[in-house]
Short mmCIF file of N, CA and C in Angstrom, two decimals:
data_model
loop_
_atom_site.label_atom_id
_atom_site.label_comp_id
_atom_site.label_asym_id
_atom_site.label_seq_id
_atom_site.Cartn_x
_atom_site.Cartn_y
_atom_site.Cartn_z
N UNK A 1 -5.90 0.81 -5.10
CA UNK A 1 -4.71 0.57 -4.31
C UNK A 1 -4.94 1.07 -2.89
N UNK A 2 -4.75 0.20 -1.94
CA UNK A 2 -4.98 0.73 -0.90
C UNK A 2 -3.53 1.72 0.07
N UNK A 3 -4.20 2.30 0.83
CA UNK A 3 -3.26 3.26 1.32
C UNK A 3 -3.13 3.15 3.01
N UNK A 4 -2.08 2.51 3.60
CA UNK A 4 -2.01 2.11 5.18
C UNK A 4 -1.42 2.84 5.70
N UNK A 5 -2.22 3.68 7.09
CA UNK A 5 -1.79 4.31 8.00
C UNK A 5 -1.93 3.39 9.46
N UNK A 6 0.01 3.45 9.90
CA UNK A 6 0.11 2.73 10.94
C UNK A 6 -0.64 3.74 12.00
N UNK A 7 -1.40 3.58 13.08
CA UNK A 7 -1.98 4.13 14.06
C UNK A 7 -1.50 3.80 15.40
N UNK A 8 -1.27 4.54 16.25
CA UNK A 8 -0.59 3.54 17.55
C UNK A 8 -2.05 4.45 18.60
N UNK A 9 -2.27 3.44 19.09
CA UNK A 9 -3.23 3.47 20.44
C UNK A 9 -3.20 3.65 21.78
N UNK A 10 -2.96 4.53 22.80
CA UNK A 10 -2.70 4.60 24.06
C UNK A 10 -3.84 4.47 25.20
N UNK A 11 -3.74 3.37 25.98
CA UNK A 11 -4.50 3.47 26.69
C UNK A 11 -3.95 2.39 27.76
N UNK A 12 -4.93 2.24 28.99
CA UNK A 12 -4.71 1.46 30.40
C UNK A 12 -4.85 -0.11 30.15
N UNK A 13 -4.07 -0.80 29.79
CA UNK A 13 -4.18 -2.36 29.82
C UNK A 13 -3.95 -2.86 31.11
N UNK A 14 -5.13 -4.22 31.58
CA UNK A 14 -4.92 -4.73 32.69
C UNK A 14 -3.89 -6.06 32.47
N UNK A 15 -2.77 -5.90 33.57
CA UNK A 15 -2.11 -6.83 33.71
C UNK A 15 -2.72 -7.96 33.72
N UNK A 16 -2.08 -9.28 34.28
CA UNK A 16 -2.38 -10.69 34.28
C UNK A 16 -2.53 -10.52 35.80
N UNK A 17 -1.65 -9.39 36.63
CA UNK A 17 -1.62 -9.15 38.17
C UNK A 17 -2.61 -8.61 38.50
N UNK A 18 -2.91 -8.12 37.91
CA UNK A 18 -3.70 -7.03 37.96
C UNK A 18 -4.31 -5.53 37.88
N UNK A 19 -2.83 -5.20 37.86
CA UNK A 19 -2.21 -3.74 37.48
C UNK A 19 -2.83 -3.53 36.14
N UNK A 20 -3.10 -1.98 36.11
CA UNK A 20 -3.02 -1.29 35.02
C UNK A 20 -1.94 -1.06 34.44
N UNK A 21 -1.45 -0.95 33.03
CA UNK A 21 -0.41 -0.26 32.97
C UNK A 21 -0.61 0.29 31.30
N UNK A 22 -0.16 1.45 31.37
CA UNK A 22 -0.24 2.15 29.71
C UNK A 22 0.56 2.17 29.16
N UNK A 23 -0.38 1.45 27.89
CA UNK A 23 0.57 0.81 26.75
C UNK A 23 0.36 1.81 25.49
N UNK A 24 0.86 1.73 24.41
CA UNK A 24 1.05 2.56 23.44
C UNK A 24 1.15 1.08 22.14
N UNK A 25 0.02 0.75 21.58
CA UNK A 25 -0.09 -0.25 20.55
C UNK A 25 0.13 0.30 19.11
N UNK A 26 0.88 -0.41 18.03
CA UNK A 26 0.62 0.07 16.99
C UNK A 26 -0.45 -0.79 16.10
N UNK A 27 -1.14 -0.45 15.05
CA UNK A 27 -2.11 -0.82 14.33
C UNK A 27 -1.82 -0.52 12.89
N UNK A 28 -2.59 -1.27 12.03
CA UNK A 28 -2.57 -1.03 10.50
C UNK A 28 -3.72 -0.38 10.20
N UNK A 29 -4.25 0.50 9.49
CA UNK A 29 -5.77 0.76 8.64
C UNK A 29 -5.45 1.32 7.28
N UNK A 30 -6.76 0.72 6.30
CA UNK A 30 -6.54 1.35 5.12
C UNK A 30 -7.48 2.31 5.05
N UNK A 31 -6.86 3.48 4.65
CA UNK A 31 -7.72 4.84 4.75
C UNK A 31 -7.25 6.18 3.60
N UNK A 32 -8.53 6.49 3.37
CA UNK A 32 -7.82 7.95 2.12
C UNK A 32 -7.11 8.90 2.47
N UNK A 33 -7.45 9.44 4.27
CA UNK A 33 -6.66 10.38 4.80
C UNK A 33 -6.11 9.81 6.22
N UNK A 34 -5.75 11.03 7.02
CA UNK A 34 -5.52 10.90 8.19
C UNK A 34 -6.56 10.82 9.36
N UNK A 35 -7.86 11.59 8.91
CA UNK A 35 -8.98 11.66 9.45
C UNK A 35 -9.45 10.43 9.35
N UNK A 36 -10.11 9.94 8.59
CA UNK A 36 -10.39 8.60 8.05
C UNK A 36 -9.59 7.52 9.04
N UNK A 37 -8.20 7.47 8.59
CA UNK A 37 -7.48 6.74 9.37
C UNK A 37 -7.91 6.70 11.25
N UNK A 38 -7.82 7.94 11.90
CA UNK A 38 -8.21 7.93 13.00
C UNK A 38 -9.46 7.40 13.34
N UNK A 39 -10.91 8.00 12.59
CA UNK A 39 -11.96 7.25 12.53
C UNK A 39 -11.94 5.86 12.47
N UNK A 40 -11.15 5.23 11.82
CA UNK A 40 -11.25 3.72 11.66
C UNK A 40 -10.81 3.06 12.82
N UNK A 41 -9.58 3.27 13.17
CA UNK A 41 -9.09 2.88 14.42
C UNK A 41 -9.52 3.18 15.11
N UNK A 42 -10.34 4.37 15.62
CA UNK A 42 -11.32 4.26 16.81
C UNK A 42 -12.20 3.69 17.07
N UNK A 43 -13.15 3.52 15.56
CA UNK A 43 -14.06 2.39 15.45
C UNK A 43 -13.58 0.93 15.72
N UNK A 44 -12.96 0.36 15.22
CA UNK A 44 -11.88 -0.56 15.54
C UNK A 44 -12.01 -1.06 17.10
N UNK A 45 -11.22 -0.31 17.50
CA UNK A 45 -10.82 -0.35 18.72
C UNK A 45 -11.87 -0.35 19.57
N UNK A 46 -12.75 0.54 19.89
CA UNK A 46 -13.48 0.79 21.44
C UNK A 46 -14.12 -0.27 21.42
N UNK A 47 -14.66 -1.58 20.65
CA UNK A 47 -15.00 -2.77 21.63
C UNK A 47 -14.13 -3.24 22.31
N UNK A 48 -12.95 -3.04 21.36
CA UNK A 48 -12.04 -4.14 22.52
C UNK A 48 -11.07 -3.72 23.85
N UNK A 49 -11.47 -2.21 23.94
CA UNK A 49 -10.95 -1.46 24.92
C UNK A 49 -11.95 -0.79 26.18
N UNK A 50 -11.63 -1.24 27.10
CA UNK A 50 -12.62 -0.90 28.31
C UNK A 50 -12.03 0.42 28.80
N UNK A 51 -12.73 1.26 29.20
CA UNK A 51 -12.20 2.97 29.46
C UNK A 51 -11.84 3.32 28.41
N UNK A 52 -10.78 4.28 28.76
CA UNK A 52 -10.24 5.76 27.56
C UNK A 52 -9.24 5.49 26.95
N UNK A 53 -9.33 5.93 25.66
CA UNK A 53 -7.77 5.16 24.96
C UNK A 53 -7.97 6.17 23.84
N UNK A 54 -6.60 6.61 23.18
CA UNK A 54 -6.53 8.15 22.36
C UNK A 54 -5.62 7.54 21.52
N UNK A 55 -5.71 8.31 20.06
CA UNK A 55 -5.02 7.86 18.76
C UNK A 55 -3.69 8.56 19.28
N UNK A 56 -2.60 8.32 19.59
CA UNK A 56 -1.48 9.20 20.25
C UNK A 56 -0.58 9.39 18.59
N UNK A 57 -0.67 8.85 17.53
CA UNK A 57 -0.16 9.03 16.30
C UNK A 57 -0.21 8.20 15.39
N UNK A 58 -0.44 8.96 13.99
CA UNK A 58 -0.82 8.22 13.08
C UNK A 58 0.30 8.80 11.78
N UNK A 59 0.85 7.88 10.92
CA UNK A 59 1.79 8.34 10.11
C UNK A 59 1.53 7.23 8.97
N UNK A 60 1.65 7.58 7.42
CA UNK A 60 1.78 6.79 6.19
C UNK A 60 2.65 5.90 6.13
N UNK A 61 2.14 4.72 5.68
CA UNK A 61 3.26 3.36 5.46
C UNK A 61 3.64 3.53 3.81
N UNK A 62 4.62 3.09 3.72
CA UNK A 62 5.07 2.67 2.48
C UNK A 62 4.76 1.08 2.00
N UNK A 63 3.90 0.53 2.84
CA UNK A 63 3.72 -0.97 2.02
C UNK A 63 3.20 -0.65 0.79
N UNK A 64 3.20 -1.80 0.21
CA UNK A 64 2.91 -1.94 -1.34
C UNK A 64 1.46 -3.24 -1.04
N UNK A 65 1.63 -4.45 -0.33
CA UNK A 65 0.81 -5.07 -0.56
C UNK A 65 1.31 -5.81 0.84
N UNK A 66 -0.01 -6.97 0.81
CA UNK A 66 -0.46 -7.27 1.90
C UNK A 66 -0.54 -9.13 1.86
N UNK A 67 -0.10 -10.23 2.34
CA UNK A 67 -0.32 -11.31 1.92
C UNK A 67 -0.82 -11.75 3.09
N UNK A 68 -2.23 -12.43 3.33
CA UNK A 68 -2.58 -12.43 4.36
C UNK A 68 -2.94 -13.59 4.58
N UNK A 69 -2.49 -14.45 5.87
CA UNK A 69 -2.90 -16.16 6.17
C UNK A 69 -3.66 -15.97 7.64
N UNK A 70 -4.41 -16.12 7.70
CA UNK A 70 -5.66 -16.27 8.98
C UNK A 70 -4.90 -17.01 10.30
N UNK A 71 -4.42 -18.03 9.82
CA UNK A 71 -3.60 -18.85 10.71
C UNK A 71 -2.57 -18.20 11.17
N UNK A 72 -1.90 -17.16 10.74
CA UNK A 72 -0.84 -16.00 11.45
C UNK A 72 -1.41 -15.24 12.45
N UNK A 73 -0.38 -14.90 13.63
CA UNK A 73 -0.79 -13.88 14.66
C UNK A 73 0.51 -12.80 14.95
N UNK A 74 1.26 -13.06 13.66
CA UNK A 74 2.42 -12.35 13.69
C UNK A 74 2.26 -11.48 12.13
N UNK A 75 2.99 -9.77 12.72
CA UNK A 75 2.98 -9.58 11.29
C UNK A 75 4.85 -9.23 10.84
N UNK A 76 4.91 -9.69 9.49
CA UNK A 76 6.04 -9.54 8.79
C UNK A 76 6.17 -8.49 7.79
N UNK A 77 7.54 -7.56 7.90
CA UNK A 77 7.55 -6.93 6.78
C UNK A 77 9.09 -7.38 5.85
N UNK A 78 8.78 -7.50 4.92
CA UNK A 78 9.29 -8.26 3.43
C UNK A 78 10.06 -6.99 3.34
N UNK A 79 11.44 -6.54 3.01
CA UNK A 79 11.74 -5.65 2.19
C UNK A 79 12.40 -6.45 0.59
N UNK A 80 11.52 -6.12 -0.18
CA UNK A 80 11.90 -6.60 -1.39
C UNK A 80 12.82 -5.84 -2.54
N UNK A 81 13.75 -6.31 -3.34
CA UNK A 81 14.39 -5.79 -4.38
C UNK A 81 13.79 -6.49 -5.70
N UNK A 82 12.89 -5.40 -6.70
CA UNK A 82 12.76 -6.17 -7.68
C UNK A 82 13.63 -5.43 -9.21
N UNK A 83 14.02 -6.57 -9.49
CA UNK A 83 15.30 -6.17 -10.52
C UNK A 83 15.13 -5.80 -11.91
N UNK A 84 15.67 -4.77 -12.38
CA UNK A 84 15.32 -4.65 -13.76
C UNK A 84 17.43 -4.39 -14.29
N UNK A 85 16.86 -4.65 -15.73
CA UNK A 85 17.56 -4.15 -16.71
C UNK A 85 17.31 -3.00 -17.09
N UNK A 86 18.70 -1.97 -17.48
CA UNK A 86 18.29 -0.94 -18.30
C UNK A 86 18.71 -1.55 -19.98
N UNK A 87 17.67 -1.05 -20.92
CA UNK A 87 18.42 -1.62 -22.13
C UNK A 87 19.35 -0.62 -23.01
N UNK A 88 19.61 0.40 -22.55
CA UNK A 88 20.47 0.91 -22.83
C UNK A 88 21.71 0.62 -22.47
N UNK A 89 21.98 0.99 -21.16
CA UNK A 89 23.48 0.98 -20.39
C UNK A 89 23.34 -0.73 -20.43
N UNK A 90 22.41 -1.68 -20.45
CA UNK A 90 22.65 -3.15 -19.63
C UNK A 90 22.71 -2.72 -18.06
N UNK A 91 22.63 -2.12 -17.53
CA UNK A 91 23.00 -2.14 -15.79
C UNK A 91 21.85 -2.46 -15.10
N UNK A 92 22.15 -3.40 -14.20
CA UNK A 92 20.75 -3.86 -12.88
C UNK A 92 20.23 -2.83 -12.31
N UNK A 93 19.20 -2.35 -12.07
CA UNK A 93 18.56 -1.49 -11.87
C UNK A 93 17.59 -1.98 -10.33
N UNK A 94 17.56 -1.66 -9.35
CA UNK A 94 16.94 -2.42 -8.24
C UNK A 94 15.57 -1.23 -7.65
N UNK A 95 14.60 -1.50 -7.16
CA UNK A 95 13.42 -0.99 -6.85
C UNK A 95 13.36 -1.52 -5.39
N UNK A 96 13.34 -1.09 -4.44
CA UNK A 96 12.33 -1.66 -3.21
C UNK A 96 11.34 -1.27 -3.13
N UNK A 97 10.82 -2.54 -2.46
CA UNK A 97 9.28 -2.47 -2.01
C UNK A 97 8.98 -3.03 -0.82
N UNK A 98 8.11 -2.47 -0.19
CA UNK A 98 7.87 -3.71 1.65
C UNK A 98 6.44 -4.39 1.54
N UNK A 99 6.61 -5.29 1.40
CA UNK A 99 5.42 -6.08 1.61
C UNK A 99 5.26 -6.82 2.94
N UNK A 100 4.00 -6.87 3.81
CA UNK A 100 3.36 -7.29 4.82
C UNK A 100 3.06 -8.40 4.32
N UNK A 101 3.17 -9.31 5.44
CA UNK A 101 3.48 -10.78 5.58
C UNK A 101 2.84 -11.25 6.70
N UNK A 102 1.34 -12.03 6.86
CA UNK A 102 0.74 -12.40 8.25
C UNK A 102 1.27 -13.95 8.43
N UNK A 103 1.62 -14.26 9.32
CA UNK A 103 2.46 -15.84 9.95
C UNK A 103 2.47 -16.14 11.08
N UNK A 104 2.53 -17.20 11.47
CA UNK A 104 2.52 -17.64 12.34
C UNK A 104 4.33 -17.86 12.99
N UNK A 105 5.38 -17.89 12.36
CA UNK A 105 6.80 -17.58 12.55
C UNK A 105 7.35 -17.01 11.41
N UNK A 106 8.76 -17.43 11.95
CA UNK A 106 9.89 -16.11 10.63
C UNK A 106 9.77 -17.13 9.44
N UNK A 107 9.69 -18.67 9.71
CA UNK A 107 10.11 -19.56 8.77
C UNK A 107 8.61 -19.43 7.92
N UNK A 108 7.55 -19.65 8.40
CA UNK A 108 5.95 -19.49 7.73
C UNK A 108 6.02 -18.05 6.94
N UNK A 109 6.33 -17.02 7.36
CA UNK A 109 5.97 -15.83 6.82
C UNK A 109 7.16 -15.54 5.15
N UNK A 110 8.21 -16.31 5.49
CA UNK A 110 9.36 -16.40 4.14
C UNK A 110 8.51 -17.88 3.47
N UNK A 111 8.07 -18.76 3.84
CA UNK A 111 7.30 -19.60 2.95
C UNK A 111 5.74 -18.81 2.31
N UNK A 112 5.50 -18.02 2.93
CA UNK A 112 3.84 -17.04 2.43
C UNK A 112 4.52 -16.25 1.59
N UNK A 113 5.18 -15.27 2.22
CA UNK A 113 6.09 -14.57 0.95
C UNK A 113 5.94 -15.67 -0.28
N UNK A 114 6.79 -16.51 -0.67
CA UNK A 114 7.11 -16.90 -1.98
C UNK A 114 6.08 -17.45 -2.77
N UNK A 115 5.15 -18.12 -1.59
CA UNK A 115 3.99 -18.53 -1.94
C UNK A 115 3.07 -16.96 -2.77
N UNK A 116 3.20 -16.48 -2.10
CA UNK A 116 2.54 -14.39 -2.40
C UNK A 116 3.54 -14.45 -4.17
N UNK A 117 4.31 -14.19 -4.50
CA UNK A 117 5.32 -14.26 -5.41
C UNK A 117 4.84 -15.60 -6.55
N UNK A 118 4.63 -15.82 -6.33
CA UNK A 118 4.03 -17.48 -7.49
C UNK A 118 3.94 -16.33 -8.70
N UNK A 119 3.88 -16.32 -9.92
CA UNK A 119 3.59 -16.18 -10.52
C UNK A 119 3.97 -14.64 -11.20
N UNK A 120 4.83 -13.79 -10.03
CA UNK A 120 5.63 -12.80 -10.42
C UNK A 120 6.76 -13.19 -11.63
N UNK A 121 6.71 -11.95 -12.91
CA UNK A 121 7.42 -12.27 -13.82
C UNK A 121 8.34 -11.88 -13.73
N UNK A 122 8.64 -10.47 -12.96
CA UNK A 122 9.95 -9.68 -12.62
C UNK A 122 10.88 -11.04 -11.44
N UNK A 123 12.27 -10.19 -11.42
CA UNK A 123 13.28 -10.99 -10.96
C UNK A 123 12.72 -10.15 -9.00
N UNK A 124 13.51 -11.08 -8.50
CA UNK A 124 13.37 -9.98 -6.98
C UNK A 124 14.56 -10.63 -6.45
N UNK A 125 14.53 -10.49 -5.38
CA UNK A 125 15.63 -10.53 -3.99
C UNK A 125 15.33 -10.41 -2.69
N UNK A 126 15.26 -10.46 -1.82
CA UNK A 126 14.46 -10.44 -0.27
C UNK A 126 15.61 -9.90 0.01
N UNK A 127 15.75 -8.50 0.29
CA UNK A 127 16.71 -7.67 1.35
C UNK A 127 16.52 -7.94 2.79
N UNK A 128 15.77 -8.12 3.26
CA UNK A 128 15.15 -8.15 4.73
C UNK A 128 13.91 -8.71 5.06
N UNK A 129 13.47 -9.34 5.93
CA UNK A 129 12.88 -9.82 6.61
C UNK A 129 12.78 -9.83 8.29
N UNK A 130 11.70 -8.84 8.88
CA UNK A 130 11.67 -8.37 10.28
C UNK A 130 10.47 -8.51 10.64
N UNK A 131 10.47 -9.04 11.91
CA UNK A 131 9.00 -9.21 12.59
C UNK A 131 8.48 -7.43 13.37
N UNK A 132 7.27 -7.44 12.88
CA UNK A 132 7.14 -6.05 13.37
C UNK A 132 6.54 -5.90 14.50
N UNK A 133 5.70 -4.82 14.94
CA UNK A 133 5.21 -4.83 16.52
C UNK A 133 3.52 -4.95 16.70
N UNK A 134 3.18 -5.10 15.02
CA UNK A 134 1.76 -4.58 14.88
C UNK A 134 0.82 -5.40 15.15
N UNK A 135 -0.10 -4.72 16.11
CA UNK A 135 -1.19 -5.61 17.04
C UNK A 135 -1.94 -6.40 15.54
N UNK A 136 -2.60 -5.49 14.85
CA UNK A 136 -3.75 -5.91 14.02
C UNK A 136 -3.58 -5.20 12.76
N UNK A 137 -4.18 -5.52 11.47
CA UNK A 137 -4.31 -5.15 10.73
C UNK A 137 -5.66 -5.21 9.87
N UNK A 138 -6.06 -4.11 9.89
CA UNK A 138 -7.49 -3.44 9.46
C UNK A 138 -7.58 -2.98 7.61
N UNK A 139 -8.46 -4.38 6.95
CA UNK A 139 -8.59 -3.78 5.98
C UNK A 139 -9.81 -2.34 5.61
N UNK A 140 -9.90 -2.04 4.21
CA UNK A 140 -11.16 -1.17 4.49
C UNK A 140 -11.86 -1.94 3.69
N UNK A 141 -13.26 -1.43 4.76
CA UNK A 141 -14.83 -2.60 4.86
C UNK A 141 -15.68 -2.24 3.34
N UNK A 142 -16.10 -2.66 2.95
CA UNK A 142 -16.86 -2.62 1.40
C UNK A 142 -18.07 -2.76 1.77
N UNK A 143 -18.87 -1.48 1.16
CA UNK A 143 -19.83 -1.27 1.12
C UNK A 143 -20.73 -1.80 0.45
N UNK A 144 -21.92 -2.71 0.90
CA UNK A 144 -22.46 -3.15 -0.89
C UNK A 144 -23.97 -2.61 -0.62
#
C-alpha cells in the first residue's frame, strides 16, 4: 500500500515577462517516511528547476488510491462514502475515503472515477468532488 506525502516546493519561477517570482508548488510522492519523501521530491524536482528551490513542507495524505489517465493534466480528489450495513442494529454505516483522480476536466475525472469503480462490490456515494492544486504526482520507482 502505498503511502503519499503532499510536498510543496519553493522556489524563483520565471514569468512569461520575465520576472521572477516565488512560487510555493504542491506535489504528490510515495514514500515510507518524511525523509524519503523529501529525498524524492528533490530528486524529482532539480531537473526541472533552474537555481535554488527548498522542500518548504511536507505533511501525510489520507488518499487511499490513485486512478491514473496519462491524458489528464489535472488532479482530482474523489471524497467517497462506501456503505455498509450493520447486521445487528440494520443501520447504514458510511466510511470515507479520498481517492485521486488524473483528468483532463471535472466531467473526465467523475467519468475515470466510475470507470476506477467497475467492478467494486461495496455500495458508495461520491460526497465531493474538487479539483486540487497539485503540480505532479510521483509514484515510487521499482527496483528490479
Amino acid at each position: 500500500m502505498a503511502n503519499w506525502f503532499e510536498c510543496k516546493v519553493r522556489y524563483d519561477k520565471l514569468q512569461e515577462n520575465g520576472a521572477a517570482k516565488k512560487v510555493n508548488e504542491p506535489y504528490l510522492v510515495d514514500a515510507l517516511s518524511f525523509t524519503e519523501a523529501e529525498a524524492r521530491i528533490t530528486e524529482e524536482q532539480r531537473p526541472f528547476i533552474s537555481g535554488e528551490f527548498q522542500v518548504s513542507a511536507i505533511k501525510p495524505t489520507k488518499i487511499a488510491e490513485i486512478f491514473w489517465d496519462e491524458t489528464g493534466d489535472r488532479w482530482y480528489l474523489v471524497k467517497v462514502a462506501f456503505i455498509t450495513i450493520d447486521e445487528k442494529t440494520a443501520a447504514e454505516k458510511r466510511s470515507n475515503s479520498l481517492i485521486l483522480v488524473q483528468a483532463a476536466n471535472f466531467k473526465h475525472a467523475l467519468e475515470r472515477f466510475e470507470e476506477g469503480m467497475k467492478g467494486t462490490m461495496a455500495d458508495y456515494e461520491i460526497v465531493q468532488i474538487t479539483e486540487t492544486p497539485l503540480m505532479d504526482v510521483y509514484k515510487m520507482k521499482v527496483v528490479e
